[in-house]
Amino acid sequence: MSSNNYYDVTTWPVGNPSEDVGEVINSIIADIKDRQAVADANSGGKPGAVIYIPPGDYHLRTQVVIDVSFLSIHGSGHGFTSSSIRFNVPEDEWPDLHELWPGGSRILVDIPLGGDGEESKGAAFYVERSGSPRISSVEFSNFCIDGLHFTPDGSGMHPENTYVNGKTGIYVANANDSFRVTGMGFVYLENALTIYNADALSVHDNFIAECGSCIELRGWGQASKITDNLVGAGFKGHSIYAENHGGLLITANNVFPRGASSVHLDGVTRSSVTNNRLHSFYPGMVILAANSSENLVATNHFLRDHEPWTPFLGVDNGLDDLYGLLCVSGSNNSVVGNHFSEIIDAQSIRPAGATPVVIRLMAGVGNFVSNNHVVAMDVHSKSSDSCFSAQVDALLTTEASDALAVTAVMVDSESARNTILDSGSDAQVIADRAVNAFRATPTVGSQAAHALVAQ
Amino acid sequence: MSSNNYYDVTTWPVGNPSEDVGEVINSIIADIKDRQAVADANSGGKPGAVIYIPPGDYHLRTQVVIDVSFLSIHGSGHGFTSSSIRFNVPEDEWPDLHELWPGGSRILVDIPLGGDGEESKGAAFYVERSGSPRISSVEFSNFCIDGLHFTPDGSGMHPENTYVNGKTGIYVANANDSFRVTGMGFVYLENALTIYNADALSVHDNFIAECGSCIELRGWGQASKITDNLVGAGFKGHSIYAENHGGLLITANNVFPRGASSVHLDGVTRSSVTNNRLHSFYPGMVILAANSSENLVATNHFLRDHEPWTPFLGVDNGLDDLYGLLCVSGSNNSVVGNHFSEIIDAQSIRPAGATPVVIRLMAGVGNFVSNNHVVAMDVHSKSSDSCFSAQVDALLTTEASDALAVTAVMVDSESARNTILDSGSDAQVIADRAVNAFRATPTVGSQAAHALVAQ
Amino acid sequence: MSSNNYYDVTTWPVGNPSEDVGEVINSIIADIKDRQAVADANSGGKPGAVIYIPPGDYHLRTQVVIDVSFLSIHGSGHGFTSSSIRFNVPEDEWPDLHELWPGGSRILVDIPLGGDGEESKGAAFYVERSGSPRISSVEFSNFCIDGLHFTPDGSGMHPENTYVNGKTGIYVANANDSFRVTGMGFVYLENALTIYNADALSVHDNFIAECGSCIELRGWGQASKITDNLVGAGFKGHSIYAENHGGLLITANNVFPRGASSVHLDGVTRSSVTNNRLHSFYPGMVILAANSSENLVATNHFLRDHEPWTPFLGVDNGLDDLYGLLCVSGSNNSVVGNHFSEIIDAQSIRPAGATPVVIRLMAGVGNFVSNNHVVAMDVHSKSSDSCFSAQVDALLTTEASDALAVTAVMVDSESARNTILDSGSDAQVIADRAVNAFRATPTVGSQAAHALVAQ
């Protein structure tokens, strides 16, 4: 490319991109800023630049620090492959494998983590700029950030299964506007994407899996979207998390296990969790916590079943089956038209003998729970040494011997003035009818009586 | 790049892209057509070309005229930043700002507008071709079109806040097929995207804000999609508008203020407005006008609250609170599973003392309004000199002192044979029960009685 | 580009891309593998590569065989134009047409099909690799695969209208992970995209039309997404098909005629068909077959009307009007909040005099059908020699003279224990009330009575 604002990490004269692409990119950013200072004196324009990362393996030993707007960092391949499966293959079989590592335009995060444990120090890409205006339109697209290895967590678990390594893919520390993260791959990072104080952020069409936590929107923010991603966090972390956001749209994501939660909202208001496919091995799939209010949770597909893969058997998120697959502590939310499949082994229910809860209203007032469909089955759980075939096999199993009794909706005494319609039979809904409006899903017996009156 | 069909505006020998990228692109298009005439004599193929716009500032002083199919104009950065916030910062603070203007691959629209006021003359990119077949597969991706300034509108308002300047980003004048607009940024244009007679158009993942009107599909058309965009028009204009379209899919958009409407459909049939997050400061958020019929408006999140930013206090779209947040003049539409939050200061209601209307069926027959949830609160409105913090603050405020009485559904006498289910209590729904089917959302009192009979 | 892992088909020294881009790409893949063998000896990394196809016409006479992970094949234009319309223009008018063929980065599939009729032999891009791990992260983006011509099918139909030619665009034969197909155009192929055994596949934002079948996910698979595509198959084929998949998310697609079905699921479980716009000229639009269970079909817009274009008058998919627009043979599915428009000429109903069925539950138990809205009209069907104007005209027609009586929900005796709520009046739902729970959509008469009791 001829433009001064187009950079290729493999042709930049400073540094060696294979050895430390961080040094290379920082040098490019310094050049952009030097040139902008001159340009600014003439025209006022600071258009930014694009940095291209061709397919290849690039160690990153120096953290990239971004403090310039309109920077696009762009590759030609999200490069995901399952490191988790590979690490759980016996090493003597590795020579038979076609490839061992993720690929594409791949950043190998080799940051020497500081002893102080400061999270942002472990970020491959660190965005930080104070002052006005907020840093805008930084774009990350179509490359791979690979954290390489997890590390022992003290539990005795195989180190590569811990989801811990102190590494973050992209960390945005300050208020920001109109950022984009698109077409990226993230793998084997403790945190894939951590963004504070986002406005009009787009996280779209990424592949973020085998990371401790995948997408975390922290601090506060507004008017952002997390759409059309393939996401799956580790058992300790968040697949999609947001706090103190308003007007967030979370839609069309396919969120797979094994995140401690699929979507966790903390103090989030007037936002949407709609039209996602959510799959988890534990309760607490969607959590509306800390007075998350006026949100819409609609037409999502929830599946909770059991971990089928041997290396993670016995691992969970610590929540028991009374917690609910969807748990709401907040007010005036709408929960409409969701499908819930709870496919578990009754012998594994905790507390033993309990009736699992699907939707739980823990605190708050005025929630509207309508037209949700709960399917529950007691299956004899199976596991396998093969992750993929086990998962597919489990997913496709519908030949349950027995229906499983569940509480479709449970309303705690701390929650009141809710409306619960057509989301469970009379027996399946535990709610104080004196303080909550309720209409049971008609059953064969009930509807006949009902029809006599109503038609 | 080596291909004859790959052009870079910065290396093309004709014109100076910094001074007039329009002249450069028109020269490139002429070259494409010259070469196609030759190629066509041999093989019949006219594959088109890609024109690359690297990051940079490019004045456009000559309108680009596109009359060739399969043309891709592609940049490396949507480059949005808020010009509105900047223009409302005192100029003596500008030297302290990191940057003053949008960036990325940025087109600065500097067209000398003709005196005749013809709208298409003010378009940066003008697509016009008659004859057969319709022009096809023109693609705009990942660059920025910046209108630079708004101009006085005679109201005495600060000129940069008027959303008026006679400029359009992309204007498609004729019937067209399989166009794409993806990853673009539009800012400070009176009209961002105006497309007549579209078939199978995709407007996807763009950032279109601080424009008078954002997306307008005019004339007629079919089978298009407006998906996954961040959109916010000016107070006089449309965020998303379509007329005489069938089979239009508007989904997964995050539409923020301050458009006069969020989605306005005129004579649109058999289309979907689903799964969007919509935020407005005025009534009339979604308008189905001119016999718009058989549309599905489902699982959207509507938020209407007050303008919090000082420069726009007192501005509105002229509609009063009886108009409805969703207003339907048409037949056989489905309005299902939407969440509405109306968070306003009761003192500001117009007409004073009125009960605000949320869903209004103004004319037509056979609409189906089901399972919508209305939340209404009376808040003491606040404003701030800081746009962003004011908006976030307002969005996150849920500590309303009082519930606000609203009419959840109002059916005018010109509308009949509608079905209204579980979308408001008996008192909240104003509809002639003799000509509209109605079932009230159960309340605590009602459900007890109901349960006696129905179970 | 300078990187060794960036290839341009027009500059590669082996072969002639205009004459046979297949030979060129295979040579590039061989080079990638040669270099990986060396690289692997050093570092273990096999990052893959990107192959760029600039806009242009490229005959493909040799099948491309892909057996390497992390390969991105990328163009600069999806290049769709309607070959179907052009082929149905009299040839003596062709010289007046602006262009005759699709364009963009266009692959002309000129494979000499073998006599053995093996489907995979006719694929332009054939992905095949056995062993471990599964081939990962192959990406196809933003180019056009054009099958050029259809061939006689023995019916006497115009050969270019048969949708038959033995050609496939992309055929993936083995288990695969994290593939992407994005921004592509497919036209005039018997099968556009055929993928076996997909895990975490993304088929996003493509234009796939005028192909026999468009998207087929065969074998088995999980956790994939088909999102935001414009799709329309031929009358013999599938627009979107999947078998034995779990956790598939099909959302935000605009599926237009004339596929034999819009979405056909065979043995698919715990998946979502939500938020799509679906249009068909025949019954059997969405089919959940072969015990497809626990799926969510929600907030889709279904339109079934008549073929308006002269060349295809009289063509259909063989299903009669009792089959249903949505037909379910499976258990525990959720059908919630969909809009159905059935706009047909009563004279054309088959069997003659029958009452058309909208939702049919053919076999299975425990399905939940709630809050669906059915609109049916008897229109005098029209046709036209102009495909586009006929379709738009038909789409926009809502001035039906008469309402059409339909069966909104029909439950066969082989299906039981379903719940049907607010999806049709008592007269519109045919179901054994002794074995299915039912609540009729209130009508003007019914609701008054109901209100007396319930409020």
Short mmCIF file of C-alpha atoms in Angstrom, two decimals, chain B residues 241-385:
data_model
loop_
_atom_site.label_atom_id
_atom_site.label_comp_id
_atom_site.label_asym_id
_atom_site.label_seq_id
_atom_site.Cartn_x
_atom_site.Cartn_y
_atom_site.Cartn_z
CA TYR B 241 -37.43 5.21 7.49
CA ALA B 242 -38.96 3.12 4.72
CA GLU B 243 -41.87 3.64 2.38
CA ASN B 244 -43.72 1.12 0.26
CA HIS B 245 -41.43 -1.71 1.14
CA GLY B 246 -42.39 -5.32 1.58
CA GLY B 247 -40.39 -7.97 3.37
CA LEU B 248 -38.05 -5.55 5.07
CA LEU B 249 -36.21 -6.88 8.12
CA ILE B 250 -35.20 -4.27 10.69
CA THR B 251 -33.50 -6.07 13.52
CA ALA B 252 -30.72 -5.89 16.07
CA ASN B 253 -30.28 -2.17 15.71
CA ASN B 254 -29.42 0.08 18.60
CA VAL B 255 -31.23 3.32 17.79
CA PHE B 256 -30.46 6.18 20.07
CA PRO B 257 -31.78 9.74 20.31
CA ARG B 258 -32.60 12.19 19.05
CA GLY B 259 -34.47 11.23 15.93
CA ALA B 260 -37.97 12.60 15.45
CA SER B 261 -38.75 8.89 15.19
CA SER B 262 -36.75 5.73 15.72
CA VAL B 263 -38.45 3.68 13.02
CA HIS B 264 -41.00 5.22 10.67
CA LEU B 265 -42.75 3.01 8.13
CA ASP B 266 -44.98 4.47 5.47
CA GLY B 267 -47.10 2.05 3.49
CA VAL B 268 -44.80 -0.78 4.48
CA THR B 269 -46.20 -4.30 4.52
CA ARG B 270 -45.18 -7.77 5.66
CA SER B 271 -42.05 -6.52 7.29
CA SER B 272 -40.38 -6.98 10.66
CA VAL B 273 -39.25 -4.57 13.32
CA THR B 274 -37.94 -7.02 15.85
CA ASN B 275 -35.37 -7.22 18.50
CA ASN B 276 -34.17 -3.63 18.33
CA ARG B 277 -33.18 -1.39 21.17
CA LEU B 278 -34.87 1.95 20.68
CA HIS B 279 -34.35 5.11 22.70
CA SER B 280 -35.99 8.45 22.14
CA PHE B 281 -36.65 11.73 23.86
CA TYR B 282 -40.06 12.18 22.22
CA PRO B 283 -43.31 10.32 21.53
CA GLY B 284 -43.74 8.71 18.11
CA MET B 285 -40.82 6.32 18.41
CA VAL B 286 -42.16 3.67 16.05
CA ILE B 287 -44.71 4.82 13.52
CA LEU B 288 -46.61 2.49 11.20
CA ALA B 289 -48.32 4.96 8.92
CA ALA B 290 -50.23 5.08 5.65
CA ASN B 291 -51.82 1.69 5.96
CA SER B 292 -48.66 -0.16 6.95
CA SER B 293 -50.02 -3.64 7.38
CA GLU B 294 -49.18 -7.21 8.35
CA ASN B 295 -45.95 -6.15 10.00
CA LEU B 296 -44.41 -7.74 13.07
CA VAL B 297 -43.19 -5.46 15.84
CA ALA B 298 -41.79 -7.82 18.43
CA THR B 299 -39.36 -8.05 21.33
CA ASN B 300 -38.11 -4.50 20.93
CA HIS B 301 -37.00 -2.46 23.88
CA PHE B 302 -38.51 1.04 23.84
CA LEU B 303 -37.21 3.71 26.15
CA ARG B 304 -38.59 7.17 26.10
CA ASP B 305 -37.14 9.64 28.53
CA HIS B 306 -36.11 13.31 28.53
CA GLU B 307 -33.37 15.18 26.73
CA PRO B 308 -30.66 15.56 29.33
CA TRP B 309 -28.19 17.71 27.39
CA THR B 310 -28.37 21.46 27.82
CA PRO B 311 -27.94 22.52 24.17
CA PHE B 312 -31.06 20.66 23.13
CA LEU B 313 -33.33 21.39 26.05
CA GLY B 314 -36.71 22.49 24.82
CA VAL B 315 -36.29 20.86 21.43
CA ASP B 316 -38.83 18.23 20.45
CA ASN B 317 -40.55 16.65 17.47
CA GLY B 318 -43.86 18.40 17.93
CA LEU B 319 -45.84 15.35 19.01
CA ASP B 320 -47.65 15.29 22.29
CA ASP B 321 -47.89 12.49 24.78
CA LEU B 322 -51.17 11.20 23.46
CA TYR B 323 -49.54 10.22 20.20
CA GLY B 324 -48.12 7.00 21.58
CA LEU B 325 -44.60 5.65 21.64
CA LEU B 326 -45.78 3.13 19.06
CA CYS B 327 -48.46 4.44 16.74
CA VAL B 328 -50.21 2.21 14.20
CA SER B 329 -52.30 3.33 11.24
CA GLY B 330 -52.70 0.08 9.41
CA SER B 331 -54.17 -3.37 9.59
CA ASN B 332 -53.31 -6.84 10.71
CA ASN B 333 -50.04 -5.95 12.35
CA SER B 334 -48.61 -7.96 15.23
CA VAL B 335 -47.22 -6.16 18.27
CA VAL B 336 -45.85 -8.85 20.55
CA GLY B 337 -43.52 -9.08 23.48
CA ASN B 338 -42.17 -5.54 23.50
CA HIS B 339 -40.91 -3.75 26.57
CA PHE B 340 -41.77 -0.08 27.00
CA SER B 341 -40.18 2.20 29.55
CA GLU B 342 -41.66 5.66 29.75
CA ILE B 343 -39.55 7.63 32.18
CA ILE B 344 -40.70 11.22 32.19
CA ASP B 345 -41.40 14.14 34.41
CA ALA B 346 -45.16 14.32 34.92
CA GLN B 347 -44.87 18.10 34.93
CA SER B 348 -43.73 18.02 31.31
CA ILE B 349 -46.60 15.99 29.91
CA ARG B 350 -48.43 17.59 27.01
CA PRO B 351 -51.26 18.32 26.95
CA ALA B 352 -50.82 19.18 30.60
CA GLY B 353 -52.53 16.70 32.83
CA ALA B 354 -53.01 14.14 30.08
CA THR B 355 -52.37 10.47 30.58
CA PRO B 356 -49.56 9.51 28.18
CA VAL B 357 -50.30 6.82 25.63
CA VAL B 358 -47.84 4.00 24.99
CA ILE B 359 -49.37 1.97 22.16
CA ARG B 360 -51.88 3.72 19.96
CA LEU B 361 -53.96 2.11 17.25
CA MET B 362 -55.06 5.06 15.23
CA ALA B 363 -56.64 3.46 12.17
CA GLY B 364 -57.02 0.06 10.58
CA VAL B 365 -58.36 -3.30 11.61
CA GLY B 366 -57.21 -6.62 12.87
CA ASN B 367 -54.07 -5.69 14.76
CA PHE B 368 -52.84 -8.17 17.36
CA VAL B 369 -51.29 -6.58 20.44
CA SER B 370 -50.09 -9.15 22.88
CA ASN B 371 -47.82 -9.55 25.86
CA ASN B 372 -46.31 -6.13 25.91
CA HIS B 373 -44.98 -4.79 29.17
CA VAL B 374 -45.25 -1.14 30.02
CA VAL B 375 -43.21 0.48 32.76
CA ALA B 376 -43.86 4.13 33.49
CA MET B 377 -42.25 6.37 36.04
CA ASP B 378 -42.45 9.96 37.03
CA VAL B 379 -38.93 11.30 37.48
CA HIS B 380 -37.66 14.71 38.25
CA SER B 381 -35.85 15.52 35.03
CA LYS B 382 -32.24 16.59 35.14
CA SER B 383 -29.96 18.06 32.55
CA SER B 384 -26.27 18.54 32.20
CA ASP B 385 -23.68 20.35 30.14
#
